[in-house]
Amino acid sequence: MKPTIFQFSRLSLLNQAEKVVNFSPPIIVYCSVSTINRRDSLQVQAGFGHQLKVAKRVFGISVNYRPFDSPRRIQLVSLDQMAESWDGSYDPGSQSDDSHHFERLRVEPIYDAFVCPLTKQVMRDPVALENGQTFEREAIEKWFRECKESGRNLVCPLTEKELKSTDLNPSIALRNTIEEWTARNEAVQIDMACRSLNLGSPESDVMHSLKYIQYMCHKSRSNKHVVRNADLIPMIIEMLKSTSRRVRCKALETLQTVVEDDADNKVVPGLLVIAAILAEGDTVRTIVKFLSHEPSIEREEAVSLLLELSKSEALCEKIGSINGAILILVGMTSSKSENLSTIEKADKTLENLEKCENNVRQMAENGRLQPLLNQILEGPLETKLSMASYLGELVLNNDVEVHVARTVGTSLIDIMRSGTVQSREAALKALNQISSYEASAKVLIEAGILPPLVKDLFTVGTLPMRLKEVSATILANVVNSGNDFDLIPVGPDHQTLVSEDIVHNLLYLISNTGPAIECKLLQVLVGLTSSPSTVLNVVAAVKSSGAIISLVQFIEAPQRDLRVASMKLLHNVSPHMGEELADALRGTAGQLGSLFKVVAENVGITEEQAAAVGLLAELPERDLGLTRQMLDESAFPLIISRVVKIRQGEIRGARFMTPFLEGLVRVLARVTFVLAEEPDAIKLSREHNLAALFIELLQSNGLDNVQMVSAMALENLSQESKNLTRLPELPPPPFCASIFPCLGKQPVLTGLCRLHRGTCSLKDSFCLLEGQAVEKLVALLDHTNEKVVEAALAAISTLLDDGVDIEQGVAVLCMAEGVRPIFEVLLEKRTDNLRRRAVWAVERLLRNEDIACDISGDPNVSTALVDAFQHADYRTRQVAERALKHVDKIPNFSGIFPIMG
């Protein structure tokens, strides 16, 4: 039938109802008269059909109509009246409260036939009893069970008459009518939601619309398709931009309701369509943005929504592509400020995102490594290799390296041992990354990494050179972990890394490969020579191979890392093959000069400079030829200049400051060991006032080696003082002095050194009585480092040595309050060397009768001397015997030990 058009003005709309009553067939019209700005009229289009239709909108007006057979009447209901009931005056409450509210919120009146007498709710599955009464199936079945359980007769709950049967007949026509009635009401409300969901609507209208959409989705899964087909999802997404926090939270919650637990959403076509909608534009980015808010309801709702979205593989990649999304989620899982529910949801979201390999990489980059490790352990081969290769690019902290080594170390070693070149490359990169920390390197050693590494290095053709370089790097990392490599087999004949043939092979590769591999293999030898248990094996192999010459040549290599590695290796072996090293450096080859050139570089303090000066410091200190060469090449003025600049703060470099300064002082101190043989050494010491410099260095608190070496240098300088003191030239006695002795009295000389009986100075004769050297040396006798104490005591002992006035030396020590500290050193019995030096010094002090008298009553000193007399070495026992005689503990006629020449 052709549709009939009715036009009403707003004021006469209700009065014109009779005009439509006689229209055949009668109709029920639902119309909206909310707002007519341009034209105060209403166009109603009426027609027939059993499907709900929405008439054309005219000036924002919608008309809903449906034919109705009985009764013959027209009912006009303004949708404004319905909207007025959505005033936000009720409490949102729980879902059950909202459901009850929306059940009552209908445009078309409810009919009694739709309501179950038992539940008082609109029926969904109406069934009829034998007497024709209709109930909700679930409710009447429950009624029957209760009757049976209580032993009552089976009766109709409405008529209370006994029933003969429990058969239930579906009321299909009624169910269809109810479904149509429900659909009509829901469609009107969906339309209301469509008109309310815009940023210009009142907050209360938007909130009610969002709540109704949630109610619809919770009520029936099929309603989610209705929401989707009504294009409500883009409108809900738009609400995420609202200025109202309540609206934003409710929009997030509503989107979660639309997508959650929908089987179609996980396959086709449901969530694939929704995913396509959400993937468009910046929707996912907007949702992720809520994660960056401080702990709030928005943040919690956003996590819940992302959890649902992440169940779609199509959206996993989209979520992971948003910059910072995975980083924030990973941070939330370890946050202490989040509630447990949010943390669990963030964790489950990340688990879902693991379906995408790029997401797994991002998680690893942001500290969530387990998914990547699981792929290495359990993934397909291609994925394993991809993840292993990516693991090799990550920067890991030490604890993580240990965890990774324990988790996938064995798997990576297996791939390295038997895979293709491509797979071995991926495994080697990963192993290189996790072997740099000592603890993780030990884990890899236990997993058996050494044999395949050594095999790859020594076997020709197994790997390209670029991968051999990686193998050498891993070996260098592992060796520097400090294990006992003399006990770990690496070859078929129980060979170890320090077996002679293995070291020979390493030395051969060092001389016949490229700089990169040579550097790493030198670092391997550095690690092996850093351990007291393996250094001698390496030294023996170096000597037997004659490789010292080739190793020295690397000092002049153009690559800095190669030079540093060679210097460190030579530094480690020099205590055991100092003469060989000195012979290799001595001469015209230029390596010695190259070392000093490195030291002279004015670039702060670098690792190379520290290594160079460390090697120079380890060279034999009494090698006269080497020292003369250094003097000839003017090396010592350079060293002095660097020391002075460091002391004055002109050179900085905190990391290598200490080893650099210690090395400089040791190199400088070697001048003092050749003073007797080399006049140029004395000349240098005078010109640069070395005695004053070493006295100043005694006060380098915290630098024990500097203090020790400075005290040793002062001992050497002081030993030479008696040879450098200028003795006074007395005039010959007059002729008459032989006749009259009273006229031959020598003149009294003043200004002479009380210790050396001549003219002394700190600069020219290195006399320790100048520059407060004695007081500073005495202060070091209380040092915690026994080597510093020993060096200081040795320097002090030069004041009591033969060739000086011992009585004056004792007097000097008394004035410097140094007597008691010397006795304390004897009593402490720290080392044999200290006891030997202390017994010698005490014996010289006890030659002073006053001191001997004071000490004779001290049982502790006597006990210490008796102990030395009984248990020390032969020479010390002799000295202890003389000391005991001074305090009358042994008679003078006692001659237990014959005097040694």
Short mmCIF file of N, CA, C and O in Angstrom, two decimals, residues 187-269:
data_model
loop_
_atom_site.label_atom_id
_atom_site.label_comp_id
_atom_site.label_asym_id
_atom_site.label_seq_id
_atom_site.Cartn_x
_atom_site.Cartn_y
_atom_site.Cartn_z
N ALA A 187 15.31 -0.18 18.99
CA ALA A 187 15.69 0.62 17.84
C ALA A 187 15.51 2.10 18.12
O ALA A 187 16.33 2.94 17.72
N VAL A 188 14.40 2.42 18.81
CA VAL A 188 14.17 3.83 19.15
C VAL A 188 15.27 4.33 20.07
O VAL A 188 15.81 5.43 19.90
N GLN A 189 15.63 3.52 21.02
CA GLN A 189 16.65 3.95 21.97
C GLN A 189 18.03 3.99 21.31
O GLN A 189 18.85 4.86 21.63
N ILE A 190 18.28 3.08 20.38
CA ILE A 190 19.53 3.15 19.62
C ILE A 190 19.58 4.45 18.84
O ILE A 190 20.61 5.13 18.76
N ASP A 191 18.43 4.81 18.25
CA ASP A 191 18.38 6.06 17.51
C ASP A 191 18.63 7.26 18.42
O ASP A 191 19.32 8.20 18.06
N MET A 192 18.06 7.19 19.62
CA MET A 192 18.32 8.25 20.60
C MET A 192 19.82 8.34 20.92
O MET A 192 20.38 9.42 21.02
N ALA A 193 20.44 7.17 21.07
CA ALA A 193 21.88 7.15 21.36
C ALA A 193 22.66 7.77 20.22
O ALA A 193 23.61 8.53 20.42
N CYS A 194 22.26 7.46 18.99
CA CYS A 194 22.95 8.03 17.83
C CYS A 194 22.92 9.54 17.86
O CYS A 194 23.89 10.21 17.51
N ARG A 195 21.76 10.09 18.27
CA ARG A 195 21.63 11.55 18.28
C ARG A 195 22.32 12.18 19.47
O ARG A 195 22.66 13.35 19.45
N SER A 196 22.53 11.39 20.54
CA SER A 196 23.14 11.94 21.76
C SER A 196 24.67 11.88 21.75
O SER A 196 25.33 12.65 22.43
N LEU A 197 25.21 10.91 21.00
CA LEU A 197 26.66 10.71 21.04
C LEU A 197 27.38 11.70 20.14
O LEU A 197 27.84 11.38 19.03
N ASN A 198 27.47 12.92 20.58
CA ASN A 198 28.32 13.91 19.93
C ASN A 198 28.87 14.85 21.00
O ASN A 198 28.30 14.96 22.09
N LEU A 199 29.98 15.47 20.70
CA LEU A 199 30.69 16.27 21.70
C LEU A 199 29.89 17.47 22.16
O LEU A 199 30.21 18.07 23.19
N GLY A 200 28.83 17.83 21.43
CA GLY A 200 28.04 18.98 21.84
C GLY A 200 26.87 18.63 22.73
O GLY A 200 26.19 19.52 23.26
N SER A 201 26.59 17.35 22.94
CA SER A 201 25.46 16.93 23.77
C SER A 201 25.78 17.11 25.24
O SER A 201 26.95 17.06 25.65
N PRO A 202 24.74 17.28 26.06
CA PRO A 202 24.96 17.35 27.51
C PRO A 202 25.61 16.07 28.02
O PRO A 202 25.38 14.98 27.48
N GLU A 203 26.39 16.21 29.07
CA GLU A 203 27.10 15.05 29.62
C GLU A 203 26.15 13.95 30.05
O GLU A 203 26.39 12.76 29.83
N SER A 204 25.00 14.34 30.65
CA SER A 204 24.06 13.34 31.13
C SER A 204 23.50 12.51 29.99
O SER A 204 23.36 11.29 30.10
N ASP A 205 23.20 13.16 28.82
CA ASP A 205 22.68 12.42 27.68
C ASP A 205 23.71 11.44 27.15
O ASP A 205 23.39 10.29 26.83
N VAL A 206 24.97 11.90 27.06
CA VAL A 206 26.03 11.03 26.56
C VAL A 206 26.24 9.85 27.50
O VAL A 206 26.36 8.69 27.05
N MET A 207 26.26 10.10 28.80
CA MET A 207 26.46 9.03 29.78
C MET A 207 25.36 7.99 29.67
O MET A 207 25.60 6.78 29.70
N HIS A 208 24.08 8.45 29.52
CA HIS A 208 22.96 7.51 29.42
C HIS A 208 23.04 6.70 28.15
O HIS A 208 22.77 5.50 28.15
N SER A 209 23.45 7.34 27.07
CA SER A 209 23.57 6.61 25.81
C SER A 209 24.64 5.53 25.91
O SER A 209 24.44 4.40 25.46
N LEU A 210 25.79 5.88 26.49
CA LEU A 210 26.87 4.90 26.64
C LEU A 210 26.46 3.76 27.55
O LEU A 210 26.75 2.58 27.28
N LYS A 211 25.74 4.08 28.62
CA LYS A 211 25.28 3.03 29.52
C LYS A 211 24.27 2.12 28.84
O LYS A 211 24.27 0.90 29.04
N TYR A 212 23.41 2.72 28.00
CA TYR A 212 22.43 1.89 27.30
C TYR A 212 23.11 0.95 26.31
O TYR A 212 22.73 -0.22 26.18
N ILE A 213 24.14 1.43 25.63
CA ILE A 213 24.87 0.57 24.71
C ILE A 213 25.51 -0.59 25.46
O ILE A 213 25.49 -1.74 25.00
N GLN A 214 26.05 -0.30 26.65
CA GLN A 214 26.62 -1.38 27.47
C GLN A 214 25.54 -2.38 27.86
O GLN A 214 25.75 -3.60 27.81
N TYR A 215 24.38 -1.85 28.24
CA TYR A 215 23.27 -2.73 28.62
C TYR A 215 22.87 -3.64 27.46
O TYR A 215 22.66 -4.84 27.62
N MET A 216 22.79 -3.08 26.27
CA MET A 216 22.42 -3.84 25.09
C MET A 216 23.43 -4.97 24.84
O MET A 216 23.05 -6.11 24.57
N CYS A 217 24.72 -4.63 24.94
CA CYS A 217 25.75 -5.63 24.65
C CYS A 217 25.79 -6.73 25.70
O CYS A 217 26.03 -7.90 25.39
N HIS A 218 25.55 -6.36 26.95
CA HIS A 218 25.52 -7.38 28.01
C HIS A 218 24.29 -8.26 27.87
O HIS A 218 24.33 -9.46 28.21
N LYS A 219 23.20 -7.68 27.39
CA LYS A 219 21.94 -8.42 27.30
C LYS A 219 22.02 -9.53 26.26
O LYS A 219 21.54 -10.64 26.50
N SER A 220 22.62 -9.22 25.13
CA SER A 220 22.67 -10.22 24.06
C SER A 220 23.90 -9.99 23.21
O SER A 220 24.21 -8.86 22.85
N ARG A 221 24.58 -11.10 22.87
CA ARG A 221 25.76 -10.99 22.03
C ARG A 221 25.41 -10.46 20.66
O ARG A 221 26.18 -9.73 20.04
N SER A 222 24.21 -10.83 20.17
CA SER A 222 23.81 -10.35 18.85
C SER A 222 23.64 -8.85 18.81
O SER A 222 23.74 -8.23 17.75
N ASN A 223 23.34 -8.24 19.97
CA ASN A 223 23.18 -6.79 20.00
C ASN A 223 24.48 -6.06 19.67
O ASN A 223 24.46 -4.89 19.26
N LYS A 224 25.62 -6.73 19.85
CA LYS A 224 26.89 -6.11 19.49
C LYS A 224 26.94 -5.86 17.98
O LYS A 224 27.52 -4.86 17.54
N HIS A 225 26.33 -6.75 17.21
CA HIS A 225 26.26 -6.53 15.78
C HIS A 225 25.34 -5.36 15.46
O HIS A 225 25.59 -4.60 14.53
N VAL A 226 24.26 -5.23 16.25
CA VAL A 226 23.36 -4.10 16.07
C VAL A 226 24.11 -2.79 16.30
O VAL A 226 23.98 -1.83 15.53
N VAL A 227 24.89 -2.76 17.38
CA VAL A 227 25.68 -1.57 17.70
C VAL A 227 26.66 -1.26 16.58
O VAL A 227 26.82 -0.11 16.16
N ARG A 228 27.29 -2.32 16.06
CA ARG A 228 28.25 -2.11 14.99
C ARG A 228 27.56 -1.63 13.72
O ARG A 228 28.01 -0.69 13.06
N ASN A 229 26.44 -2.28 13.39
CA ASN A 229 25.75 -1.94 12.15
C ASN A 229 25.11 -0.55 12.21
O ASN A 229 24.85 0.07 11.17
N ALA A 230 24.84 -0.06 13.42
CA ALA A 230 24.26 1.27 13.57
C ALA A 230 25.34 2.36 13.54
O ALA A 230 25.05 3.53 13.82
N ASP A 231 26.58 1.97 13.26
CA ASP A 231 27.70 2.92 13.19
C ASP A 231 27.90 3.66 14.50
O ASP A 231 28.30 4.83 14.52
N LEU A 232 27.65 2.94 15.61
CA LEU A 232 27.83 3.57 16.91
C LEU A 232 29.28 3.57 17.36
O LEU A 232 29.68 4.40 18.18
N ILE A 233 30.09 2.62 16.85
CA ILE A 233 31.48 2.51 17.33
C ILE A 233 32.27 3.78 17.04
O ILE A 233 32.95 4.30 17.94
N PRO A 234 32.20 4.35 15.82
CA PRO A 234 32.91 5.62 15.61
C PRO A 234 32.44 6.73 16.54
O PRO A 234 33.23 7.58 16.95
N MET A 235 31.13 6.71 16.86
CA MET A 235 30.62 7.74 17.77
C MET A 235 31.18 7.56 19.18
O MET A 235 31.52 8.53 19.85
N ILE A 236 31.26 6.30 19.61
CA ILE A 236 31.83 6.04 20.94
C ILE A 236 33.29 6.46 20.97
O ILE A 236 33.77 7.06 21.94
N ILE A 237 34.00 6.16 19.89
CA ILE A 237 35.41 6.55 19.80
C ILE A 237 35.56 8.06 19.90
O ILE A 237 36.47 8.59 20.54
N GLU A 238 34.63 8.77 19.26
CA GLU A 238 34.68 10.22 19.30
C GLU A 238 34.55 10.75 20.72
O GLU A 238 35.10 11.80 21.06
N MET A 239 33.84 10.01 21.56
CA MET A 239 33.66 10.44 22.95
C MET A 239 34.96 10.39 23.76
O MET A 239 35.04 10.98 24.84
N LEU A 240 35.98 9.69 23.23
CA LEU A 240 37.28 9.68 23.91
C LEU A 240 37.93 11.06 23.91
O LEU A 240 38.85 11.31 24.67
N LYS A 241 37.45 11.94 23.05
CA LYS A 241 37.99 13.29 22.97
C LYS A 241 37.22 14.27 23.85
O LYS A 241 37.51 15.47 23.85
N SER A 242 36.25 13.77 24.59
CA SER A 242 35.42 14.64 25.41
C SER A 242 36.27 15.33 26.49
O SER A 242 37.26 14.79 26.97
N THR A 243 35.81 16.52 26.86
CA THR A 243 36.50 17.23 27.95
C THR A 243 36.09 16.68 29.32
O THR A 243 36.71 17.01 30.32
N SER A 244 35.07 15.86 29.33
CA SER A 244 34.59 15.27 30.59
C SER A 244 35.33 13.98 30.88
O SER A 244 35.34 13.05 30.06
N ARG A 245 35.93 13.92 32.03
CA ARG A 245 36.65 12.69 32.42
C ARG A 245 35.68 11.53 32.56
O ARG A 245 36.01 10.39 32.19
N ARG A 246 34.46 11.80 33.07
CA ARG A 246 33.46 10.73 33.24
C ARG A 246 33.08 10.14 31.89
O ARG A 246 32.95 8.93 31.73
N VAL A 247 32.92 11.01 30.91
CA VAL A 247 32.54 10.54 29.58
C VAL A 247 33.67 9.71 28.97
O VAL A 247 33.43 8.66 28.37
N ARG A 248 34.90 10.18 29.11
CA ARG A 248 36.03 9.44 28.55
C ARG A 248 36.13 8.05 29.16
O ARG A 248 36.34 7.07 28.46
N CYS A 249 36.00 7.99 30.48
CA CYS A 249 36.07 6.69 31.16
C CYS A 249 34.95 5.77 30.70
O CYS A 249 35.16 4.58 30.44
N LYS A 250 33.73 6.33 30.60
CA LYS A 250 32.60 5.52 30.19
C LYS A 250 32.73 5.08 28.75
O LYS A 250 32.35 3.96 28.38
N ALA A 251 33.33 5.92 27.90
CA ALA A 251 33.55 5.54 26.50
C ALA A 251 34.54 4.39 26.41
O ALA A 251 34.34 3.44 25.63
N LEU A 252 35.62 4.44 27.20
CA LEU A 252 36.58 3.34 27.23
C LEU A 252 35.91 2.06 27.71
O LEU A 252 36.11 0.97 27.14
N GLU A 253 35.11 2.18 28.74
CA GLU A 253 34.41 1.02 29.29
C GLU A 253 33.43 0.45 28.27
O GLU A 253 33.29 -0.77 28.14
N THR A 254 32.75 1.33 27.53
CA THR A 254 31.77 0.88 26.54
C THR A 254 32.45 0.16 25.38
O THR A 254 31.98 -0.89 24.91
N LEU A 255 33.56 0.70 24.90
CA LEU A 255 34.30 0.02 23.84
C LEU A 255 34.76 -1.36 24.28
O LEU A 255 34.74 -2.32 23.50
N GLN A 256 35.16 -1.45 25.55
CA GLN A 256 35.56 -2.75 26.07
C GLN A 256 34.38 -3.72 26.04
O GLN A 256 34.51 -4.89 25.67
N THR A 257 33.19 -3.24 26.42
CA THR A 257 32.00 -4.08 26.42
C THR A 257 31.65 -4.55 25.02
O THR A 257 31.24 -5.70 24.81
N VAL A 258 31.84 -3.67 24.04
CA VAL A 258 31.49 -4.01 22.67
C VAL A 258 32.37 -5.14 22.14
O VAL A 258 31.91 -6.01 21.40
N VAL A 259 33.64 -5.14 22.53
CA VAL A 259 34.57 -6.10 21.92
C VAL A 259 34.84 -7.32 22.78
O VAL A 259 35.37 -8.31 22.29
N GLU A 260 34.50 -7.31 24.05
CA GLU A 260 34.95 -8.39 24.93
C GLU A 260 34.13 -9.66 24.75
O GLU A 260 32.93 -9.61 24.45
N ASP A 261 34.82 -10.78 24.90
CA ASP A 261 34.21 -12.10 24.96
C ASP A 261 33.25 -12.38 23.82
O ASP A 261 32.23 -13.03 24.00
N ASP A 262 33.55 -11.91 22.64
CA ASP A 262 32.70 -12.17 21.48
C ASP A 262 33.43 -13.14 20.57
O ASP A 262 34.49 -12.84 20.06
N ALA A 263 32.83 -14.30 20.40
CA ALA A 263 33.49 -15.31 19.58
C ALA A 263 33.74 -14.79 18.17
O ALA A 263 34.78 -15.05 17.57
N ASP A 264 32.77 -14.03 17.65
CA ASP A 264 32.95 -13.48 16.31
C ASP A 264 34.10 -12.50 16.25
O ASP A 264 34.71 -12.29 15.21
N ASN A 265 34.36 -11.90 17.41
CA ASN A 265 35.44 -10.92 17.44
C ASN A 265 36.80 -11.56 17.26
O ASN A 265 37.77 -10.88 17.02
N LYS A 266 36.87 -12.85 17.47
CA LYS A 266 38.17 -13.52 17.40
C LYS A 266 38.37 -14.21 16.06
O LYS A 266 39.44 -14.66 15.76
N VAL A 267 37.30 -14.33 15.31
CA VAL A 267 37.44 -14.89 13.97
C VAL A 267 36.83 -13.92 12.97
O VAL A 267 37.02 -12.73 13.07
N VAL A 268 36.05 -14.40 12.04
CA VAL A 268 35.39 -13.54 11.07
C VAL A 268 33.89 -13.73 11.20
O VAL A 268 33.42 -14.82 11.55
N PRO A 269 33.06 -12.67 10.91
CA PRO A 269 33.54 -11.36 10.46
C PRO A 269 33.52 -10.33 11.56
O PRO A 269 33.80 -9.16 11.32
#
